[in-house]
């Protein structure tokens, strides 16, 4: 079967670093994406990994290990505006995309 | 110049009614999608259209039917609405032929409430 697992909630302090993990089980894996969704808003694309390693985009980085079927999103220098839900999504070779259930990130001042 | 737009933003209707949600994208993408997000925030893909052909049809009730008059539009028609259809419906688009299906652009969502 196909499944993605990510924590339902994570809490961190403003200015700190937080890591949101995602493990997946799927056939025909092609890559892993991350999306951010603020309350009442639409999901917005953050990053994509097709190869093992770290991709950095400003304060956000995403990592993938294909052999471990594992990835994470790293958020640095947390700001209050980063409070949102974060979804990992697996892209399969047939272009199907499957979203995880999302991680709600709470940031404390 | 909104990239992906959908109307209406809010839709309140009674059980048994038929309703449609419209979606348009001006990004020139070749694939459009409909997602349902329930109260637990679970984002589930319902349909996708590539060049006016249905390429993914997840196990959704046949009361839901996507209609695409052209590659810039993908409308969602729902017959005989039920209480369980209450959710936020998102339209999205991506450029699949360029291998960029991982980067999807979402519309603002339509909050459907069935009473």
mmCIF file of N, CA, C and O in Angstrom, chain B residues 27-100:
data_model
loop_
_atom_site.group_PDB
_atom_site.id
_atom_site.type_symbol
_atom_site.label_atom_id
_atom_site.label_comp_id
_atom_site.label_asym_id
_atom_site.label_seq_id
_atom_site.Cartn_x
_atom_site.Cartn_y
_atom_site.Cartn_z
ATOM 1 N N UNK B 27 -1.913 30.036 -16.149
ATOM 2 C CA UNK B 27 -0.481 29.729 -16.131
ATOM 3 C C UNK B 27 -0.025 28.952 -17.357
ATOM 4 O O UNK B 27 1.159 28.681 -17.506
ATOM 5 N N UNK B 28 -0.976 28.557 -18.182
ATOM 6 C CA UNK B 28 -0.618 27.755 -19.351
ATOM 7 C C UNK B 28 -0.261 26.320 -19.006
ATOM 8 O O UNK B 28 0.339 25.614 -19.819
ATOM 9 N N UNK B 29 -0.633 25.868 -17.815
ATOM 10 C CA UNK B 29 -0.326 24.498 -17.408
ATOM 11 C C UNK B 29 -1.181 23.497 -18.177
ATOM 12 O O UNK B 29 -2.277 23.807 -18.649
ATOM 13 N N UNK B 30 -0.647 22.262 -18.263
ATOM 14 C CA UNK B 30 -1.369 21.259 -19.035
ATOM 15 C C UNK B 30 -2.210 20.327 -18.171
ATOM 16 O O UNK B 30 -2.955 19.502 -18.696
ATOM 17 N N UNK B 31 -2.091 20.423 -16.863
ATOM 18 C CA UNK B 31 -2.835 19.517 -15.984
ATOM 19 C C UNK B 31 -3.513 20.314 -14.880
ATOM 20 O O UNK B 31 -2.912 21.212 -14.287
ATOM 21 N N UNK B 32 -4.765 19.975 -14.617
ATOM 22 C CA UNK B 32 -5.520 20.599 -13.536
ATOM 23 C C UNK B 32 -6.083 19.525 -12.622
ATOM 24 O O UNK B 32 -6.316 18.390 -13.064
ATOM 25 N N UNK B 33 -6.305 19.873 -11.364
ATOM 26 C CA UNK B 33 -6.700 18.904 -10.345
ATOM 27 C C UNK B 33 -7.835 19.462 -9.482
ATOM 28 O O UNK B 33 -7.992 20.673 -9.356
ATOM 29 N N UNK B 34 -8.570 18.546 -8.882
ATOM 30 C CA UNK B 34 -9.493 18.897 -7.810
ATOM 31 C C UNK B 34 -9.114 18.098 -6.572
ATOM 32 O O UNK B 34 -8.898 16.877 -6.647
ATOM 33 N N UNK B 35 -9.045 18.818 -5.427
ATOM 34 C CA UNK B 35 -8.752 18.211 -4.149
ATOM 35 C C UNK B 35 -9.903 18.498 -3.192
ATOM 36 O O UNK B 35 -10.551 19.543 -3.267
ATOM 37 N N UNK B 36 -10.096 17.574 -2.247
ATOM 38 C CA UNK B 36 -11.046 17.787 -1.155
ATOM 39 C C UNK B 36 -10.253 17.808 0.146
ATOM 40 O O UNK B 36 -9.440 16.902 0.398
ATOM 41 N N UNK B 37 -10.477 18.841 0.952
ATOM 42 C CA UNK B 37 -9.842 18.917 2.270
ATOM 43 C C UNK B 37 -10.923 18.904 3.328
ATOM 44 O O UNK B 37 -11.728 19.819 3.411
ATOM 45 N N UNK B 38 -10.907 17.859 4.142
ATOM 46 C CA UNK B 38 -11.962 17.716 5.143
ATOM 47 C C UNK B 38 -11.617 18.492 6.415
ATOM 48 O O UNK B 38 -10.604 19.190 6.474
ATOM 49 N N UNK B 39 -12.448 18.335 7.407
ATOM 50 C CA UNK B 39 -12.288 19.110 8.646
ATOM 51 C C UNK B 39 -10.997 18.766 9.385
ATOM 52 O O UNK B 39 -10.493 19.557 10.174
ATOM 53 N N UNK B 40 -10.455 17.581 9.099
ATOM 54 C CA UNK B 40 -9.191 17.189 9.732
ATOM 55 C C UNK B 40 -7.994 17.615 8.898
ATOM 56 O O UNK B 40 -6.862 17.216 9.167
ATOM 57 N N UNK B 41 -8.239 18.404 7.885
ATOM 58 C CA UNK B 41 -7.189 18.972 7.033
ATOM 59 C C UNK B 41 -6.564 17.962 6.080
ATOM 60 O O UNK B 41 -5.560 18.264 5.451
ATOM 61 N N UNK B 42 -7.153 16.758 5.990
ATOM 62 C CA UNK B 42 -6.602 15.770 5.088
ATOM 63 C C UNK B 42 -6.880 16.186 3.656
ATOM 64 O O UNK B 42 -8.035 16.399 3.275
ATOM 65 N N UNK B 43 -5.829 16.302 2.847
ATOM 66 C CA UNK B 43 -5.931 16.790 1.475
ATOM 67 C C UNK B 43 -5.924 15.588 0.534
ATOM 68 O O UNK B 43 -4.926 14.916 0.378
ATOM 69 N N UNK B 44 -7.066 15.344 -0.094
ATOM 70 C CA UNK B 44 -7.185 14.158 -0.927
ATOM 71 C C UNK B 44 -7.471 14.547 -2.368
ATOM 72 O O UNK B 44 -8.373 15.334 -2.629
ATOM 73 N N UNK B 45 -6.677 13.976 -3.292
ATOM 74 C CA UNK B 45 -6.906 14.275 -4.690
ATOM 75 C C UNK B 45 -8.160 13.559 -5.182
ATOM 76 O O UNK B 45 -8.410 12.402 -4.835
ATOM 77 N N UNK B 46 -8.967 14.262 -5.944
ATOM 78 C CA UNK B 46 -10.193 13.676 -6.475
ATOM 79 C C UNK B 46 -10.039 13.361 -7.958
ATOM 80 O O UNK B 46 -10.338 12.258 -8.404
ATOM 81 N N UNK B 47 -9.614 14.341 -8.716
ATOM 82 C CA UNK B 47 -9.496 14.177 -10.168
ATOM 83 C C UNK B 47 -8.313 14.977 -10.670
ATOM 84 O O UNK B 47 -7.880 15.940 -10.050
ATOM 85 N N UNK B 48 -7.826 14.581 -11.845
ATOM 86 C CA UNK B 48 -6.934 15.457 -12.582
ATOM 87 C C UNK B 48 -7.252 15.325 -14.065
ATOM 88 O O UNK B 48 -7.740 14.289 -14.521
ATOM 89 N N UNK B 49 -7.027 16.381 -14.786
ATOM 90 C CA UNK B 49 -7.245 16.412 -16.228
ATOM 91 C C UNK B 49 -5.964 16.858 -16.885
ATOM 92 O O UNK B 49 -5.357 17.850 -16.500
ATOM 93 N N UNK B 50 -5.560 16.136 -17.912
ATOM 94 C CA UNK B 50 -4.386 16.493 -18.698
ATOM 95 C C UNK B 50 -4.830 16.614 -20.138
ATOM 96 O O UNK B 50 -5.265 15.630 -20.728
ATOM 97 N N UNK B 51 -4.686 17.821 -20.680
ATOM 98 C CA UNK B 51 -5.081 18.052 -22.075
ATOM 99 C C UNK B 51 -6.489 17.532 -22.351
ATOM 100 O O UNK B 51 -6.742 16.839 -23.337
ATOM 101 N N UNK B 52 -7.395 17.874 -21.456
ATOM 102 C CA UNK B 52 -8.818 17.553 -21.571
ATOM 103 C C UNK B 52 -9.138 16.084 -21.412
ATOM 104 O O UNK B 52 -10.229 15.654 -21.710
ATOM 105 N N UNK B 53 -8.199 15.296 -20.942
ATOM 106 C CA UNK B 53 -8.485 13.893 -20.689
ATOM 107 C C UNK B 53 -8.308 13.587 -19.223
ATOM 108 O O UNK B 53 -7.342 14.013 -18.600
ATOM 109 N N UNK B 54 -9.243 12.824 -18.672
ATOM 110 C CA UNK B 54 -9.147 12.425 -17.277
ATOM 111 C C UNK B 54 -8.041 11.405 -17.132
ATOM 112 O O UNK B 54 -8.069 10.360 -17.773
ATOM 113 N N UNK B 55 -7.062 11.698 -16.282
ATOM 114 C CA UNK B 55 -5.971 10.750 -16.131
ATOM 115 C C UNK B 55 -5.909 10.138 -14.738
ATOM 116 O O UNK B 55 -5.277 9.106 -14.553
ATOM 117 N N UNK B 56 -6.531 10.796 -13.771
ATOM 118 C CA UNK B 56 -6.653 10.188 -12.450
ATOM 119 C C UNK B 56 -8.099 10.312 -12.019
ATOM 120 O O UNK B 56 -8.665 11.375 -12.090
ATOM 121 N N UNK B 57 -8.684 9.228 -11.603
ATOM 122 C CA UNK B 57 -10.024 9.285 -11.080
ATOM 123 C C UNK B 57 -10.053 8.467 -9.805
ATOM 124 O O UNK B 57 -10.184 7.254 -9.853
ATOM 125 N N UNK B 58 -9.822 9.120 -8.674
ATOM 126 C CA UNK B 58 -9.768 8.412 -7.412
ATOM 127 C C UNK B 58 -11.162 7.891 -7.052
ATOM 128 O O UNK B 58 -12.132 8.182 -7.698
ATOM 129 N N UNK B 59 -11.222 7.119 -6.020
ATOM 130 C CA UNK B 59 -12.488 6.466 -5.647
ATOM 131 C C UNK B 59 -13.422 7.464 -4.998
ATOM 132 O O UNK B 59 -13.617 7.436 -3.773
ATOM 133 N N UNK B 60 -13.958 8.344 -5.812
ATOM 134 C CA UNK B 60 -14.951 9.297 -5.315
ATOM 135 C C UNK B 60 -16.318 8.887 -5.859
ATOM 136 O O UNK B 60 -16.404 8.231 -6.893
ATOM 137 N N UNK B 61 -17.365 9.265 -5.177
ATOM 138 C CA UNK B 61 -18.714 8.900 -5.656
ATOM 139 C C UNK B 61 -18.977 9.461 -7.042
ATOM 140 O O UNK B 61 -18.474 10.532 -7.401
ATOM 141 N N UNK B 62 -19.745 8.750 -7.832
ATOM 142 C CA UNK B 62 -20.013 9.231 -9.189
ATOM 143 C C UNK B 62 -20.974 10.412 -9.207
ATOM 144 O O UNK B 62 -21.342 10.898 -10.277
ATOM 145 N N UNK B 63 -21.370 10.877 -8.037
ATOM 146 C CA UNK B 63 -22.130 12.139 -7.962
ATOM 147 C C UNK B 63 -21.232 13.326 -8.300
ATOM 148 O O UNK B 63 -21.722 14.416 -8.599
ATOM 149 N N UNK B 64 -19.928 13.087 -8.231
ATOM 150 C CA UNK B 64 -18.961 14.130 -8.556
ATOM 151 C C UNK B 64 -18.502 13.925 -9.999
ATOM 152 O O UNK B 64 -18.065 12.824 -10.361
ATOM 153 N N UNK B 65 -18.574 14.972 -10.789
ATOM 154 C CA UNK B 65 -18.126 14.849 -12.173
ATOM 155 C C UNK B 65 -17.347 16.096 -12.575
ATOM 156 O O UNK B 65 -17.860 17.211 -12.482
ATOM 157 N N UNK B 66 -16.114 15.898 -13.018
ATOM 158 C CA UNK B 66 -15.323 17.033 -13.510
ATOM 159 C C UNK B 66 -15.660 17.303 -14.967
ATOM 160 O O UNK B 66 -15.924 16.380 -15.725
ATOM 161 N N UNK B 67 -15.635 18.581 -15.316
ATOM 162 C CA UNK B 67 -15.897 18.940 -16.713
ATOM 163 C C UNK B 67 -14.864 19.976 -17.145
ATOM 164 O O UNK B 67 -14.707 21.000 -16.487
ATOM 165 N N UNK B 68 -14.197 19.706 -18.244
ATOM 166 C CA UNK B 68 -13.140 20.596 -18.719
ATOM 167 C C UNK B 68 -13.437 21.059 -20.129
ATOM 168 O O UNK B 68 -13.185 20.337 -21.087
ATOM 169 N N UNK B 69 -13.945 22.286 -20.305
ATOM 170 C CA UNK B 69 -14.216 22.797 -21.650
ATOM 171 C C UNK B 69 -12.954 23.082 -22.439
ATOM 172 O O UNK B 69 -12.968 23.025 -23.671
ATOM 173 N N UNK B 70 -11.871 23.394 -21.745
ATOM 174 C CA UNK B 70 -10.559 23.611 -22.380
ATOM 175 C C UNK B 70 -9.491 23.463 -21.316
ATOM 176 O O UNK B 70 -9.808 23.322 -20.142
ATOM 177 N N UNK B 71 -8.228 23.511 -21.712
ATOM 178 C CA UNK B 71 -7.186 23.158 -20.747
ATOM 179 C C UNK B 71 -6.980 24.228 -19.681
ATOM 180 O O UNK B 71 -6.241 24.007 -18.731
ATOM 181 N N UNK B 72 -7.625 25.363 -19.805
ATOM 182 C CA UNK B 72 -7.511 26.400 -18.787
ATOM 183 C C UNK B 72 -8.631 26.327 -17.751
ATOM 184 O O UNK B 72 -8.604 27.064 -16.773
ATOM 185 N N UNK B 73 -9.597 25.466 -17.965
ATOM 186 C CA UNK B 73 -10.752 25.383 -17.079
ATOM 187 C C UNK B 73 -11.026 23.938 -16.665
ATOM 188 O O UNK B 73 -10.952 23.025 -17.498
ATOM 189 N N UNK B 74 -11.328 23.760 -15.377
ATOM 190 C CA UNK B 74 -11.776 22.461 -14.887
ATOM 191 C C UNK B 74 -12.834 22.708 -13.831
ATOM 192 O O UNK B 74 -12.534 23.159 -12.734
ATOM 193 N N UNK B 75 -14.075 22.441 -14.187
ATOM 194 C CA UNK B 75 -15.183 22.666 -13.280
ATOM 195 C C UNK B 75 -15.562 21.370 -12.582
ATOM 196 O O UNK B 75 -15.328 20.275 -13.099
ATOM 197 N N UNK B 76 -16.144 21.500 -11.407
ATOM 198 C CA UNK B 76 -16.570 20.342 -10.632
ATOM 199 C C UNK B 76 -18.064 20.427 -10.404
ATOM 200 O O UNK B 76 -18.549 21.405 -9.828
ATOM 201 N N UNK B 77 -18.772 19.416 -10.880
ATOM 202 C CA UNK B 77 -20.222 19.376 -10.692
ATOM 203 C C UNK B 77 -20.556 18.282 -9.686
ATOM 204 O O UNK B 77 -20.025 17.172 -9.776
ATOM 205 N N UNK B 78 -21.425 18.629 -8.737
ATOM 206 C CA UNK B 78 -21.794 17.673 -7.701
ATOM 207 C C UNK B 78 -23.312 17.509 -7.697
ATOM 208 O O UNK B 78 -24.043 18.493 -7.549
ATOM 209 N N UNK B 79 -23.761 16.275 -7.862
ATOM 210 C CA UNK B 79 -25.194 15.983 -7.834
ATOM 211 C C UNK B 79 -25.620 15.471 -6.456
ATOM 212 O O UNK B 79 -24.825 14.867 -5.732
ATOM 213 N N UNK B 80 -26.870 15.699 -6.127
ATOM 214 C CA UNK B 80 -27.474 15.124 -4.917
ATOM 215 C C UNK B 80 -26.572 15.274 -3.696
ATOM 216 O O UNK B 80 -26.151 14.288 -3.078
ATOM 217 N N UNK B 81 -26.270 16.492 -3.365
ATOM 218 C CA UNK B 81 -25.327 16.776 -2.293
ATOM 219 C C UNK B 81 -25.724 16.117 -0.975
ATOM 220 O O UNK B 81 -26.911 16.041 -0.627
ATOM 221 N N UNK B 82 -24.707 15.636 -0.250
ATOM 222 C CA UNK B 82 -24.903 14.989 1.047
ATOM 223 C C UNK B 82 -24.132 15.759 2.122
ATOM 224 O O UNK B 82 -23.198 16.510 1.807
ATOM 225 N N UNK B 83 -24.529 15.521 3.385
ATOM 226 C CA UNK B 83 -23.853 16.216 4.483
ATOM 227 C C UNK B 83 -22.346 15.987 4.460
ATOM 228 O O UNK B 83 -21.558 16.900 4.732
ATOM 229 N N UNK B 84 -21.935 14.768 4.122
ATOM 230 C CA UNK B 84 -20.518 14.419 4.113
ATOM 231 C C UNK B 84 -19.711 15.099 3.024
ATOM 232 O O UNK B 84 -18.479 14.988 3.007
ATOM 233 N N UNK B 85 -20.395 15.787 2.132
ATOM 234 C CA UNK B 85 -19.675 16.514 1.080
ATOM 235 C C UNK B 85 -19.147 17.853 1.587
ATOM 236 O O UNK B 85 -18.364 18.514 0.902
ATOM 237 N N UNK B 86 -19.578 18.251 2.778
ATOM 238 C CA UNK B 86 -19.106 19.513 3.344
ATOM 239 C C UNK B 86 -17.594 19.446 3.537
ATOM 240 O O UNK B 86 -17.080 18.539 4.204
ATOM 241 N N UNK B 87 -16.888 20.386 2.946
ATOM 242 C CA UNK B 87 -15.424 20.401 2.971
ATOM 243 C C UNK B 87 -14.961 21.636 2.217
ATOM 244 O O UNK B 87 -15.777 22.402 1.687
ATOM 245 N N UNK B 88 -13.647 21.800 2.156
ATOM 246 C CA UNK B 88 -13.072 22.823 1.287
ATOM 247 C C UNK B 88 -12.536 22.119 0.040
ATOM 248 O O UNK B 88 -11.812 21.127 0.144
ATOM 249 N N UNK B 89 -12.924 22.605 -1.111
ATOM 250 C CA UNK B 89 -12.489 22.023 -2.378
ATOM 251 C C UNK B 89 -11.488 22.967 -3.035
ATOM 252 O O UNK B 89 -11.751 24.150 -3.223
ATOM 253 N N UNK B 90 -10.325 22.404 -3.343
ATOM 254 C CA UNK B 90 -9.273 23.188 -3.979
ATOM 255 C C UNK B 90 -9.059 22.719 -5.404
ATOM 256 O O UNK B 90 -8.982 21.516 -5.680
ATOM 257 N N UNK B 91 -8.925 23.682 -6.274
ATOM 258 C CA UNK B 91 -8.485 23.430 -7.636
ATOM 259 C C UNK B 91 -6.981 23.710 -7.680
ATOM 260 O O UNK B 91 -6.482 24.567 -6.934
ATOM 261 N N UNK B 92 -6.256 22.996 -8.530
ATOM 262 C CA UNK B 92 -4.815 23.207 -8.659
ATOM 263 C C UNK B 92 -4.405 22.927 -10.091
ATOM 264 O O UNK B 92 -5.144 22.300 -10.855
ATOM 265 N N UNK B 93 -3.214 23.406 -10.440
ATOM 266 C CA UNK B 93 -2.693 23.115 -11.779
ATOM 267 C C UNK B 93 -1.189 22.894 -11.698
ATOM 268 O O UNK B 93 -0.529 23.330 -10.755
ATOM 269 N N UNK B 94 -0.658 22.205 -12.688
ATOM 270 C CA UNK B 94 0.794 21.996 -12.790
ATOM 271 C C UNK B 94 1.152 21.732 -14.244
ATOM 272 O O UNK B 94 0.275 21.460 -15.069
ATOM 273 N N UNK B 95 2.440 21.806 -14.537
ATOM 274 C CA UNK B 95 2.928 21.525 -15.880
ATOM 275 C C UNK B 95 3.537 20.130 -15.846
ATOM 276 O O UNK B 95 4.705 19.970 -15.486
ATOM 277 N N UNK B 96 2.768 19.145 -16.226
ATOM 278 C CA UNK B 96 3.211 17.763 -16.115
ATOM 279 C C UNK B 96 4.210 17.394 -17.195
ATOM 280 O O UNK B 96 5.172 16.687 -16.957
ATOM 281 N N UNK B 97 4.008 17.906 -18.395
ATOM 282 C CA UNK B 97 4.862 17.506 -19.515
ATOM 283 C C UNK B 97 6.300 17.923 -19.300
ATOM 284 O O UNK B 97 7.221 17.304 -19.810
ATOM 285 N N UNK B 98 6.522 18.985 -18.533
ATOM 286 C CA UNK B 98 7.884 19.416 -18.244
ATOM 287 C C UNK B 98 8.474 18.710 -17.043
ATOM 288 O O UNK B 98 9.546 19.071 -16.557
ATOM 289 N N UNK B 99 7.749 17.704 -16.535
ATOM 290 C CA UNK B 99 8.218 16.992 -15.356
ATOM 291 C C UNK B 99 8.067 17.783 -14.082
ATOM 292 O O UNK B 99 8.741 17.506 -13.086
ATOM 293 N N UNK B 100 7.192 18.770 -14.097
ATOM 294 C CA UNK B 100 7.027 19.633 -12.931
ATOM 295 C C UNK B 100 5.727 19.382 -12.183
ATOM 296 O O UNK B 100 5.170 20.295 -11.580
#
